[in-house]
PDB file of C-alpha atoms in Angstrom:
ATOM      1  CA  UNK M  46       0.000   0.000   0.000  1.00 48.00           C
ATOM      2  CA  UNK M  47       1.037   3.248  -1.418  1.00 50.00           C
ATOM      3  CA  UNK M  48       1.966   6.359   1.171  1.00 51.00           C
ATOM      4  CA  UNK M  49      -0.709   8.636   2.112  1.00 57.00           C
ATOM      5  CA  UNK M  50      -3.787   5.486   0.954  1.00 58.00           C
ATOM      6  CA  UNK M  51      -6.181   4.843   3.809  1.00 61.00           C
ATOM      7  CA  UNK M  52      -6.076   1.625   5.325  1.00 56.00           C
ATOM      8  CA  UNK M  53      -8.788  -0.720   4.075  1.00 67.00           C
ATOM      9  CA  UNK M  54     -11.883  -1.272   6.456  1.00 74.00           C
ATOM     10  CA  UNK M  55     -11.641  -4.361   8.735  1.00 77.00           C
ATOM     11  CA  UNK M  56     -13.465  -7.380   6.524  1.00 87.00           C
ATOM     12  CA  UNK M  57     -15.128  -9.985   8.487  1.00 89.00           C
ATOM     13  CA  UNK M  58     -12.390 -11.949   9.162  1.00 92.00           C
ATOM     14  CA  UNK M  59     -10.297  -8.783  10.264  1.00 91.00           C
ATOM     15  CA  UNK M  60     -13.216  -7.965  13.110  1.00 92.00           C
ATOM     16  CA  UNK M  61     -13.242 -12.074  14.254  1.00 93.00           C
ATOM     17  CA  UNK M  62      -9.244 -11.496  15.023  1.00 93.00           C
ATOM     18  CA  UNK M  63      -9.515  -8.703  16.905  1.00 93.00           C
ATOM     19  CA  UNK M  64     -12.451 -10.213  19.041  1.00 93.00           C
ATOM     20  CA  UNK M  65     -10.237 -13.553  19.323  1.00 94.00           C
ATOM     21  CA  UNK M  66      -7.311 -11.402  20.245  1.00 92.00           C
ATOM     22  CA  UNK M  67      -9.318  -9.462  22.608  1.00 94.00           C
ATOM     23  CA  UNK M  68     -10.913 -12.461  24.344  1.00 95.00           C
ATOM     24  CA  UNK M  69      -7.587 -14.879  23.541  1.00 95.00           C
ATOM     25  CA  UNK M  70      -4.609 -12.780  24.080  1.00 94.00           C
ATOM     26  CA  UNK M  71      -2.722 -15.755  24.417  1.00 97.00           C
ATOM     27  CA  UNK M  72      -3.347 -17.896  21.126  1.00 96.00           C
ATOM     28  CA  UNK M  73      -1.767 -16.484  18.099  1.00 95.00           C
ATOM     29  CA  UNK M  74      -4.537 -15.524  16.189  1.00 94.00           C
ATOM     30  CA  UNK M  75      -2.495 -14.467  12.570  1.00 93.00           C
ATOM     31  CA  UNK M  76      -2.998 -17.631  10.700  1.00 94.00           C
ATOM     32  CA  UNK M  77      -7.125 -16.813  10.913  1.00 94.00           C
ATOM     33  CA  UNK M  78      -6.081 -14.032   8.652  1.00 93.00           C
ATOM     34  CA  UNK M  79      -4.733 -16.442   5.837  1.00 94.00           C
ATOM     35  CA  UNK M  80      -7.035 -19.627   6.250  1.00 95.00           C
ATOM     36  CA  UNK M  81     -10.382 -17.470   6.947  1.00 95.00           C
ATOM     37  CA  UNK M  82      -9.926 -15.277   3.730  1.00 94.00           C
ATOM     38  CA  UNK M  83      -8.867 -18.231   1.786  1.00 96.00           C
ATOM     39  CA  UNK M  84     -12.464 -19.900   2.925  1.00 96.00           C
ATOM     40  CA  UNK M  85     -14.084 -17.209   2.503  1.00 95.00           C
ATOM     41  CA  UNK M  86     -12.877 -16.310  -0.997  1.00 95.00           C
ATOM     42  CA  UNK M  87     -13.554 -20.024  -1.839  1.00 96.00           C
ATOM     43  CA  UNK M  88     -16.950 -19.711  -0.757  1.00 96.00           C
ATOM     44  CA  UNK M  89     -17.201 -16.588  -3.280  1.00 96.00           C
ATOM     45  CA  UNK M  90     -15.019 -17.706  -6.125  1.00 96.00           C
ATOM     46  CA  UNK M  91     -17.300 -21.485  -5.905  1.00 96.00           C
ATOM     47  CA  UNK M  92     -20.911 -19.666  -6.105  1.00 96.00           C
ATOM     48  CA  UNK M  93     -20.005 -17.889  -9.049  1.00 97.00           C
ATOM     49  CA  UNK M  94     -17.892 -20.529 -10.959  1.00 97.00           C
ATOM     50  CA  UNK M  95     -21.398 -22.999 -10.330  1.00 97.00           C
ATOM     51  CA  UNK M  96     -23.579 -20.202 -11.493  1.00 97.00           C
ATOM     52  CA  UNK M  97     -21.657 -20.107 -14.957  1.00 97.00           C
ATOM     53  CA  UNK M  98     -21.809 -24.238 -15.224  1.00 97.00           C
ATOM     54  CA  UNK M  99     -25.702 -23.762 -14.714  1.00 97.00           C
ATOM     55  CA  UNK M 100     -26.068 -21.672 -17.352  1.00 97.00           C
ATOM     56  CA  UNK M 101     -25.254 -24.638 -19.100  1.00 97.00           C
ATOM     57  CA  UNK M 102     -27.125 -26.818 -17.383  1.00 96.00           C
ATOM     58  CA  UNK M 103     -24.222 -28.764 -15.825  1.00 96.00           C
ATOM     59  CA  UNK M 104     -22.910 -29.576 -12.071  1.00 94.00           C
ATOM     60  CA  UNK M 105     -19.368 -29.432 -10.873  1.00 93.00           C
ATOM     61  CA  UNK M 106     -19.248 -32.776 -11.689  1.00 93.00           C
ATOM     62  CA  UNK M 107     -20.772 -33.017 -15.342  1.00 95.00           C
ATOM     63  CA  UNK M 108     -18.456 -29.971 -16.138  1.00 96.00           C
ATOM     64  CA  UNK M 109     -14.843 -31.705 -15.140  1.00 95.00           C
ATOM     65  CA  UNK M 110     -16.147 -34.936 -16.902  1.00 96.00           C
ATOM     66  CA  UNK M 111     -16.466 -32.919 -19.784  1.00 97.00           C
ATOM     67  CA  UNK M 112     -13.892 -30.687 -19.429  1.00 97.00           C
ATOM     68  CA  UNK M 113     -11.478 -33.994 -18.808  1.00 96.00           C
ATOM     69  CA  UNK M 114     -12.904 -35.268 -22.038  1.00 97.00           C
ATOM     70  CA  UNK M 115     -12.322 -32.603 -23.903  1.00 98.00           C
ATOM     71  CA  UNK M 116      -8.740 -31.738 -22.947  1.00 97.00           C
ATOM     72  CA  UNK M 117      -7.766 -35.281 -23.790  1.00 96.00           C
ATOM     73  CA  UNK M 118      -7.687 -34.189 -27.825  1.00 96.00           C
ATOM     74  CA  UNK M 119      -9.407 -35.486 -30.365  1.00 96.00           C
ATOM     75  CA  UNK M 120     -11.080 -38.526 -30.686  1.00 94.00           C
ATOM     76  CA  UNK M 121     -12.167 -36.879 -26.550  1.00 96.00           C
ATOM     77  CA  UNK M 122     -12.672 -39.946 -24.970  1.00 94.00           C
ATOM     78  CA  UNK M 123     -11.081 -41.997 -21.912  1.00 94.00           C
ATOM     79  CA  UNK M 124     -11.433 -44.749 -19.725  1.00 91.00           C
ATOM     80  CA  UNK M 125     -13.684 -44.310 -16.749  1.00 89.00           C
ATOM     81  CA  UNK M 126     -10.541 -45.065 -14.606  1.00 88.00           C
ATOM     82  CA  UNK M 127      -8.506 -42.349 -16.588  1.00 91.00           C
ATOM     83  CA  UNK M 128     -11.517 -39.897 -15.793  1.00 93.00           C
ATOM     84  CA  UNK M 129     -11.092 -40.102 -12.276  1.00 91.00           C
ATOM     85  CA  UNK M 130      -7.420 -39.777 -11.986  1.00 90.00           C
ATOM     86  CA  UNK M 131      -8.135 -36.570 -14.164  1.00 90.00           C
ATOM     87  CA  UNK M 132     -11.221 -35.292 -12.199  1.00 87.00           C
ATOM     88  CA  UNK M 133      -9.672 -36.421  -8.757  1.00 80.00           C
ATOM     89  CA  UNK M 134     -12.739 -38.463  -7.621  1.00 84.00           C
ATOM     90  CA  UNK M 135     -13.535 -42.287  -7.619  1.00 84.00           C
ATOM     91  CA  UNK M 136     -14.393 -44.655 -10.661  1.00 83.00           C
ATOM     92  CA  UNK M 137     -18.405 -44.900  -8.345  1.00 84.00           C
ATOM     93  CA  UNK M 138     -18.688 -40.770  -8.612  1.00 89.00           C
ATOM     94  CA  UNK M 139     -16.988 -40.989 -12.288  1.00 91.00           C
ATOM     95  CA  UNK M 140     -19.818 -43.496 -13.158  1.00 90.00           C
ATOM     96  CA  UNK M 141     -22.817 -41.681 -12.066  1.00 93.00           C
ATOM     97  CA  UNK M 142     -21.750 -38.588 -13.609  1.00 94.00           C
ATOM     98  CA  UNK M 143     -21.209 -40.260 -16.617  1.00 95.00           C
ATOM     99  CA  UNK M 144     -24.466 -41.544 -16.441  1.00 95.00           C
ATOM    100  CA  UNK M 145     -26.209 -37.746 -15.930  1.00 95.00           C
ATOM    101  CA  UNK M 146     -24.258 -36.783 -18.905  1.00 97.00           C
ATOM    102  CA  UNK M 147     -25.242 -40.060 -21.007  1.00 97.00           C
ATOM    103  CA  UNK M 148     -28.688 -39.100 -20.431  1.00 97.00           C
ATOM    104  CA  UNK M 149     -28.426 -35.363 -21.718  1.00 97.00           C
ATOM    105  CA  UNK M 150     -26.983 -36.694 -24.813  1.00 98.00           C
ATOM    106  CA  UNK M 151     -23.367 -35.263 -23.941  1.00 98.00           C
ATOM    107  CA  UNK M 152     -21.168 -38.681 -23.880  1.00 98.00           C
ATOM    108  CA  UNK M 153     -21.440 -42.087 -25.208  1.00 97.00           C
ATOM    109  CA  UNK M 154     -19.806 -45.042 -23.893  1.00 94.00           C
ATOM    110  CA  UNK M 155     -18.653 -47.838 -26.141  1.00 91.00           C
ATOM    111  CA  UNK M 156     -16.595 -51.079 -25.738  1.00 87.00           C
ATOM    112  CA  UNK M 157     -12.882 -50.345 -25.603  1.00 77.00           C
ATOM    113  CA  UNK M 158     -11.033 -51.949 -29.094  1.00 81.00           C
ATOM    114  CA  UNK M 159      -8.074 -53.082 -27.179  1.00 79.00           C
ATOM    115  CA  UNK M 160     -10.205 -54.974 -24.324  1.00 76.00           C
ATOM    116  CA  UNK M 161     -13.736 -55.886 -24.379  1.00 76.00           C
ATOM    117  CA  UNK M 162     -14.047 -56.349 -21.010  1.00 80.00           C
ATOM    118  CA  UNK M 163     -13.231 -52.219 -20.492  1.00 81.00           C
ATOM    119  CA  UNK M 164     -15.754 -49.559 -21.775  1.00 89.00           C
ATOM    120  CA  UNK M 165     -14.545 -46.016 -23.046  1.00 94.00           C
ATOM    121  CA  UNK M 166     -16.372 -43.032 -22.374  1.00 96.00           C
ATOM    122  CA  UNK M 167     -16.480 -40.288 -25.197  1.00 96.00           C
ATOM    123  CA  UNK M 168     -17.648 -36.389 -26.031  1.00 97.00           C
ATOM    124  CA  UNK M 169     -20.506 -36.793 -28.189  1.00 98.00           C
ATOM    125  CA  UNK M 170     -20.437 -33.751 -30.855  1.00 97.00           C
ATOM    126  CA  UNK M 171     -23.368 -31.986 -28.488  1.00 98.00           C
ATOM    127  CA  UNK M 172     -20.789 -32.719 -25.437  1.00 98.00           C
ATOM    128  CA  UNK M 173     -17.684 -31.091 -27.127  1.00 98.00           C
ATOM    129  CA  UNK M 174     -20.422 -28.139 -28.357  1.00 98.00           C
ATOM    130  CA  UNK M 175     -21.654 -27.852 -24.518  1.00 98.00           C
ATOM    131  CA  UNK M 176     -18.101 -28.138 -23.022  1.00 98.00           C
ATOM    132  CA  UNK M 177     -16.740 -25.230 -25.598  1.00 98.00           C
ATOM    133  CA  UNK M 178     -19.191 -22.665 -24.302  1.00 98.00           C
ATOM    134  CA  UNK M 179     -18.846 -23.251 -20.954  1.00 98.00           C
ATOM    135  CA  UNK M 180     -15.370 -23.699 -20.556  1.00 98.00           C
ATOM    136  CA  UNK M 181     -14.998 -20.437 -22.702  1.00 98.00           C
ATOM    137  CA  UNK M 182     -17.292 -18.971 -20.224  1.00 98.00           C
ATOM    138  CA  UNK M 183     -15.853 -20.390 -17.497  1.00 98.00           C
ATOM    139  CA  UNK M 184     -12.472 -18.842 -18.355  1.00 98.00           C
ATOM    140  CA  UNK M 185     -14.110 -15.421 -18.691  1.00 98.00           C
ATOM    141  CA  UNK M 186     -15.850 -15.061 -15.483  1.00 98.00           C
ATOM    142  CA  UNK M 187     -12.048 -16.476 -13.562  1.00 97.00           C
ATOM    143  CA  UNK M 188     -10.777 -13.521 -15.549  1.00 97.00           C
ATOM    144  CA  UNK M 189     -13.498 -11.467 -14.224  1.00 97.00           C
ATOM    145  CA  UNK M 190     -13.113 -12.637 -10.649  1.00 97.00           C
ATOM    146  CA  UNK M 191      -9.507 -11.781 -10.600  1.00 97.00           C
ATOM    147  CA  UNK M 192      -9.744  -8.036 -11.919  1.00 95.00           C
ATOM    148  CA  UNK M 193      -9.237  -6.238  -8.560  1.00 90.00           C
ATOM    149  CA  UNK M 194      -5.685  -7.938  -8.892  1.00 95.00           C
ATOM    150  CA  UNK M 195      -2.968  -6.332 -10.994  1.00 96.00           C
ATOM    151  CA  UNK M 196      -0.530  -8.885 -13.148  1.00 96.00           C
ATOM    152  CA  UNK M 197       2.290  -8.706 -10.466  1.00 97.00           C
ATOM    153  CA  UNK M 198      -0.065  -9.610  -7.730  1.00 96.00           C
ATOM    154  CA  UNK M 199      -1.860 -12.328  -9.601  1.00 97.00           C
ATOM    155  CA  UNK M 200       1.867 -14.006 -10.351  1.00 97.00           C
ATOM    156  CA  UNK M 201       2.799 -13.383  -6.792  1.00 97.00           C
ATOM    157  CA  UNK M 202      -0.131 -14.725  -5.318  1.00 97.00           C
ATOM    158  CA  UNK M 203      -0.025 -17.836  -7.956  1.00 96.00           C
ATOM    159  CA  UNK M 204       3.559 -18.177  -6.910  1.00 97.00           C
ATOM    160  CA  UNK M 205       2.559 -18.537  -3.700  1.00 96.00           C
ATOM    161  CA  UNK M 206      -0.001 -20.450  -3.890  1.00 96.00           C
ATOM    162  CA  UNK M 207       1.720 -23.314  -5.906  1.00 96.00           C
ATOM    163  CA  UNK M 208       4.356 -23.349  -3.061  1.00 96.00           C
ATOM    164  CA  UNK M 209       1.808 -23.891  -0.640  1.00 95.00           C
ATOM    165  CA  UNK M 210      -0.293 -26.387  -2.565  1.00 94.00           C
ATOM    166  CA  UNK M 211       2.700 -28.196  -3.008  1.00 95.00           C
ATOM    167  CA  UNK M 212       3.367 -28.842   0.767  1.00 94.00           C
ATOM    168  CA  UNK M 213      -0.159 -31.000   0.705  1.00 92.00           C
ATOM    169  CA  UNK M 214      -0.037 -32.420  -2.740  1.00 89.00           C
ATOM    170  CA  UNK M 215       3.646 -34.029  -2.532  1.00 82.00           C
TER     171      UNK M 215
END
């Protein structure tokens, strides 16, 4: 913060350290600052991010599926067991979101060529049509959502964040 800018006004998490720190003097309240604004920014950056998948009439769910689909290249297909490693859930939540997306007409599932035993889930042209929007969309409201943030802080905080993701993910 430049010289001679007035100090933002205490946000929520802000007025629950001081009260902490009032009623706590003893317990280190600083890390509240960190993990309550990234929860609460979460909260805000998830309710709009789902608004733009309804839009297009998908879930969280239907729109990785897709989006996993998709980012595979063309023919935009994969294994159910390849979807989950690339949407991070199990092969049980993998199935019934295929099955959703089935339904609307966005995927088809076929019997893999190499093993007949497997099945192979693809984009159906509708799917790659539905996924194109959205994730077009999708990129323009993250744009929009980090606008208050100039270019150095977004590579700062990105910077950051990577390091700190990293300490869970390893």
């Amino acid at each position: 913060m430049s010289v001679g800018q007035p100090l933002p006004t205490p946000d929520h998490v802000a007025r629950i350290q001081q009260e902490w720190a009032r009623e706590r003097p003893d317990v280190d309240v600083r890390p509240q600052g960190v993990i309550g604004r990234v929860h609460r920014l979460g909260m805000h950056l998830t309710d709009s991010i789902l608004e733009v998948y309804a839009k297009h009439d998908l879930g969280e769910g239907e729109f990785d599926v897709l989006a996993a689909l998709r980012r595979a290249g063309a023919p935009y297909e994969r294994v159910p067991g390849e979807l989950a490693a690339h949407t991070m859930v199990t092969t049980g939540a993998i199935t019934k979101r295929v099955d959703r997306l089935e339904r609307a007409g966005l995927v088809a599932r076929r019997v893999s060529e190499h093993d007949s035993r497997s099945r192979v889930v693809a984009l159906t042209e509708a799917g790659r049509e539905v996924i194109d929007r959205a994730f077009t969309e999708h990129m323009e409201n993250e744009r929009r959502l980090l606008d208050g943030l100039t270019d150095e802080q977004l590579a700062q905080l990105e910077s950051l964040l990577t390091t700190w993701l990293a300490h869970f993910e390893a």
